[in-house]
Coordinates of C-alpha atoms in Angstrom, one line a residue:
X1 CA 7.1 -14.6 13.7
X2 CA 5.5 -18.0 12.9
X3 CA 2.2 -18.9 14.4
X4 CA -0.4 -21.7 14.8
X5 CA -4.1 -21.4 14.1
X6 CA -6.1 -23.8 16.3
X7 CA -9.4 -25.0 15.0
X8 CA -11.9 -27.8 15.5
X9 CA -14.5 -28.9 13.0
X10 CA -13.6 -25.9 10.8
X11 CA -14.2 -23.4 13.6
X12 CA -11.1 -21.3 14.4
X13 CA -10.6 -21.2 18.2
X14 CA -7.5 -19.0 18.5
X15 CA -4.1 -18.1 17.1
X16 CA -0.9 -18.9 19.0
X17 CA 2.4 -17.1 18.2
X18 CA 5.5 -19.3 18.4
X19 CA 7.3 -16.6 20.4
X20 CA 9.8 -18.8 22.2
X21 CA 12.1 -21.7 21.4
X22 CA 9.9 -24.5 22.7
X23 CA 6.1 -24.7 22.7
X24 CA 4.5 -27.7 24.4
X25 CA 1.1 -29.0 23.5
X26 CA -1.0 -31.3 25.6
X27 CA -4.0 -31.9 27.9
X28 CA -2.2 -30.9 31.2
X29 CA -2.5 -27.2 32.2
X30 CA 1.3 -26.8 32.4
X31 CA 1.5 -26.9 28.6
X32 CA 2.0 -23.7 26.5
X33 CA -1.0 -24.9 24.4
X34 CA -3.5 -26.7 26.5
X35 CA -6.1 -28.8 24.7
X36 CA -8.5 -30.3 27.3
X37 CA -9.6 -33.4 25.4
X38 CA -9.2 -37.0 26.3
X39 CA -7.8 -37.8 22.8
X40 CA -4.9 -35.5 23.7
X41 CA -2.1 -36.9 25.9
X42 CA -0.9 -35.0 28.9
X43 CA 2.3 -34.1 27.1
X44 CA 1.4 -34.7 23.5
X45 CA 3.8 -32.8 21.2
X46 CA 6.6 -30.2 21.2
X47 CA 7.3 -27.5 18.7
X48 CA 10.9 -26.2 18.6
X49 CA 11.8 -23.1 16.7
X50 CA 15.4 -22.4 15.9
X51 CA 16.3 -19.4 13.7
X52 CA 13.9 -19.7 10.7
X53 CA 13.0 -23.4 11.2
X54 CA 10.3 -25.0 13.3
X55 CA 10.2 -28.7 14.2
X56 CA 7.3 -30.8 15.5
X57 CA 8.2 -33.7 17.8
X58 CA 5.6 -36.2 19.1
X59 CA 6.1 -36.9 22.8
X60 CA 5.2 -40.6 22.7
X61 CA 1.5 -39.6 22.8
X62 CA -1.2 -42.3 22.9
X63 CA -3.0 -41.3 19.7
X64 CA 0.0 -39.9 17.8
X65 CA 0.6 -36.7 15.9
X66 CA -0.2 -36.2 12.3
X67 CA 1.0 -33.6 9.7
X68 CA -1.1 -33.3 6.6
X69 CA -2.6 -36.7 7.3
X70 CA 0.7 -38.6 7.8
X71 CA 1.8 -39.9 11.2
X72 CA 5.1 -38.3 12.4
X73 CA 7.5 -38.6 15.2
X74 CA 9.8 -35.7 14.3
X75 CA 9.5 -33.4 11.2
X76 CA 10.3 -30.0 9.9
X77 CA 7.2 -27.8 9.5
X78 CA 6.4 -26.0 6.3
X79 CA 4.2 -23.0 5.7
X80 CA 0.5 -24.1 5.7
X81 CA 1.2 -27.6 7.1
X82 CA -1.7 -28.9 9.2
X83 CA -0.9 -30.6 12.5
X84 CA -3.7 -33.0 13.5
X85 CA -4.2 -34.0 17.2
X86 CA -7.4 -35.9 17.6
X87 CA -10.2 -33.7 16.3
X88 CA -8.1 -30.5 16.6
X89 CA -6.2 -28.9 13.8
X90 CA -3.2 -26.6 14.2
X91 CA -2.3 -24.8 10.9
X92 CA 1.3 -23.7 10.8
X93 CA 1.9 -20.3 9.3
X94 CA 5.5 -19.3 8.7
X95 CA 6.9 -15.9 9.3
X96 CA 5.6 -13.6 6.6
X97 CA 9.2 -12.5 5.9
X98 CA 10.3 -16.1 5.1
X99 CA 10.1 -17.4 1.6
X100 CA 8.0 -20.5 1.2
X101 CA 10.2 -23.7 1.1
X102 CA 7.7 -25.8 -0.8
X103 CA 6.8 -29.4 0.0
X104 CA 7.5 -31.5 3.0
X105 CA 10.9 -32.8 3.9
X106 CA 9.9 -36.4 3.6
X107 CA 9.3 -37.0 -0.1
X108 CA 7.6 -40.2 -1.1
X109 CA 9.8 -43.2 -2.1
X110 CA 8.6 -42.9 -5.7
X111 CA 9.6 -39.2 -5.9
X112 CA 13.0 -39.9 -4.4
X113 CA 13.8 -42.8 -6.8
X114 CA 12.5 -40.9 -9.9
X115 CA 14.5 -37.9 -9.0
X116 CA 17.7 -39.9 -8.7
X117 CA 17.0 -41.8 -11.9
X118 CA 15.9 -38.9 -14.1
X119 CA 18.3 -36.2 -12.9
X120 CA 16.2 -33.6 -14.7
X121 CA 14.6 -31.9 -11.7
X122 CA 16.6 -28.9 -10.5
X123 CA 15.3 -29.5 -6.9
X124 CA 16.7 -33.1 -7.0
X125 CA 20.4 -32.1 -7.6
X126 CA 21.2 -33.1 -4.0
X127 CA 19.5 -36.5 -4.2
X128 CA 21.6 -37.4 -7.3
X129 CA 24.7 -37.5 -5.2
X130 CA 23.5 -40.3 -2.9
X131 CA 21.0 -43.2 -3.1
X132 CA 17.5 -42.7 -1.6
X133 CA 18.5 -45.1 1.3
X134 CA 21.0 -42.5 2.5
X135 CA 19.8 -39.1 1.3
X136 CA 16.5 -37.4 1.0
X137 CA 17.1 -33.8 -0.2
X138 CA 14.9 -30.7 -0.3
X139 CA 16.4 -27.3 -1.0
X140 CA 15.3 -23.7 -1.4
X141 CA 16.9 -20.5 -2.4
X142 CA 18.7 -18.6 0.3
X143 CA 18.8 -14.9 0.9
X144 CA 21.9 -13.2 2.3
X145 CA 23.7 -16.5 2.9
X146 CA 27.3 -16.6 3.9
X147 CA 29.8 -16.2 1.1
X148 CA 31.8 -19.5 1.6
X149 CA 30.0 -22.5 0.1
X150 CA 29.6 -25.6 2.3
X151 CA 30.4 -29.0 0.9
X152 CA 29.6 -32.4 2.3
X153 CA 31.9 -35.3 1.2
X154 CA 30.7 -38.9 1.8
X155 CA 33.4 -40.9 3.6
X156 CA 31.8 -44.4 4.0
X157 CA 29.4 -46.6 2.1
X158 CA 28.9 -47.4 -1.6
X159 CA 29.0 -43.7 -2.6
X160 CA 32.2 -42.8 -0.7
X161 CA 34.0 -40.0 -2.4
X162 CA 30.9 -38.3 -3.7
X163 CA 30.4 -34.6 -2.8
X164 CA 27.3 -32.5 -2.2
X165 CA 27.4 -28.7 -2.5
X166 CA 25.2 -27.0 0.0
X167 CA 24.2 -24.1 -2.2
X168 CA 20.6 -23.9 -1.1
X169 CA 19.0 -22.5 2.1
X170 CA 18.2 -26.0 3.4
X171 CA 19.3 -29.6 2.7
X172 CA 18.1 -32.7 4.5
X173 CA 20.3 -35.7 4.8
X174 CA 19.6 -39.2 6.1
X175 CA 17.1 -42.0 5.8
X176 CA 13.4 -41.1 6.4
X177 CA 11.9 -43.2 9.2
X178 CA 15.4 -43.9 10.6
X179 CA 17.4 -40.7 11.0
X180 CA 17.2 -37.3 9.2
X181 CA 19.2 -34.1 9.8
X182 CA 18.7 -30.7 8.4
X183 CA 21.6 -28.5 7.3
X184 CA 20.6 -24.8 6.9
X185 CA 22.6 -22.1 5.3
X186 CA 22.4 -18.7 7.1
X187 CA 24.2 -15.4 7.0
X188 CA 26.0 -16.6 10.2
X189 CA 27.2 -19.8 8.6
X190 CA 25.9 -23.4 8.3
X191 CA 23.9 -25.1 11.1
X192 CA 22.8 -28.7 11.6
X193 CA 19.7 -29.9 13.5
X194 CA 18.0 -33.3 14.0
X195 CA 14.7 -33.6 12.2
X196 CA 13.6 -37.3 12.5
X197 CA 14.7 -40.5 14.3
X198 CA 15.0 -42.0 17.7
X199 CA 18.7 -41.2 17.9
X200 CA 20.5 -37.9 17.1
X201 CA 23.1 -37.4 14.3
X202 CA 26.7 -37.1 15.4
X203 CA 29.2 -34.3 14.8
X204 CA 32.8 -35.2 15.6
X205 CA 31.7 -38.5 17.2
X206 CA 29.3 -36.7 19.6
X207 CA 25.5 -36.8 19.3
X208 CA 23.9 -33.4 18.8
X209 CA 20.8 -32.5 20.8
X210 CA 17.6 -30.8 19.8
X211 CA 18.2 -27.4 18.3
X212 CA 20.5 -26.0 15.7
X213 CA 24.3 -26.5 16.0
X214 CA 26.9 -24.5 14.0
X215 CA 29.1 -26.4 11.6
X216 CA 32.8 -25.7 11.3
X217 CA 35.2 -26.4 8.5
X218 CA 36.5 -30.0 8.9
X219 CA 33.6 -31.3 11.1
X220 CA 32.9 -35.0 10.6
X221 CA 29.2 -35.9 10.5
X222 CA 27.5 -39.2 10.9
X223 CA 23.9 -39.4 9.7
X224 CA 22.0 -42.7 9.3
X225 CA 25.3 -44.6 9.8
X226 CA 27.0 -42.8 7.0
X227 CA 30.1 -40.7 7.8
X228 CA 30.6 -37.4 5.9
X229 CA 33.1 -34.5 6.1
X230 CA 31.9 -30.9 6.1
X231 CA 34.1 -28.3 4.6
X232 CA 34.0 -24.7 3.4
X233 CA 35.1 -23.9 -0.1
X234 CA 37.8 -21.2 -0.5

């Protein structure tokens, strides 16, 4: 089970298990994690845990939420990420049974462009399929995944016709700062979840809500104004 380690000025205050789907953080006493400090908004942030993934979403707080020193609205949490709320720190510790998934989902612009240009980094295979304005990819090996491989085919835009094979445990699609979605590969199949953006990605012309949603063969996705078709290889 993932957990948070709350500290201030280097002093550990307590550990909090992420033992339910949604954990709220804020100054008001009705929050799951109450931090009674004026720098913390009444309803400051929300952590949603779906299957093996945890997402942080800022709740329009006054002073904002930061992860590893970077301001965020919505993002996927990685093992050892540090959430900063005012003077408080919440270190995210993933489930010990999970394999580490490496760096954050929002790679820098220089990393995205160099990965597309060079084509030599194995982790950048996904980003070679689409330009950085459309796709930011991060993948990791999957254990016990479903046997049928998922494929995303781009239907619109300058890269229409290109295909992305979803062979890894997690792939992020979209445009950082605008709209990002996460597609995860599980033993039960493929799931899509929103990770960043003011609006939600669409599946079959309907916006998905917070949380993970299963993908079916033939589904049409729209992420950052780009339409794609999801299919399962035979």
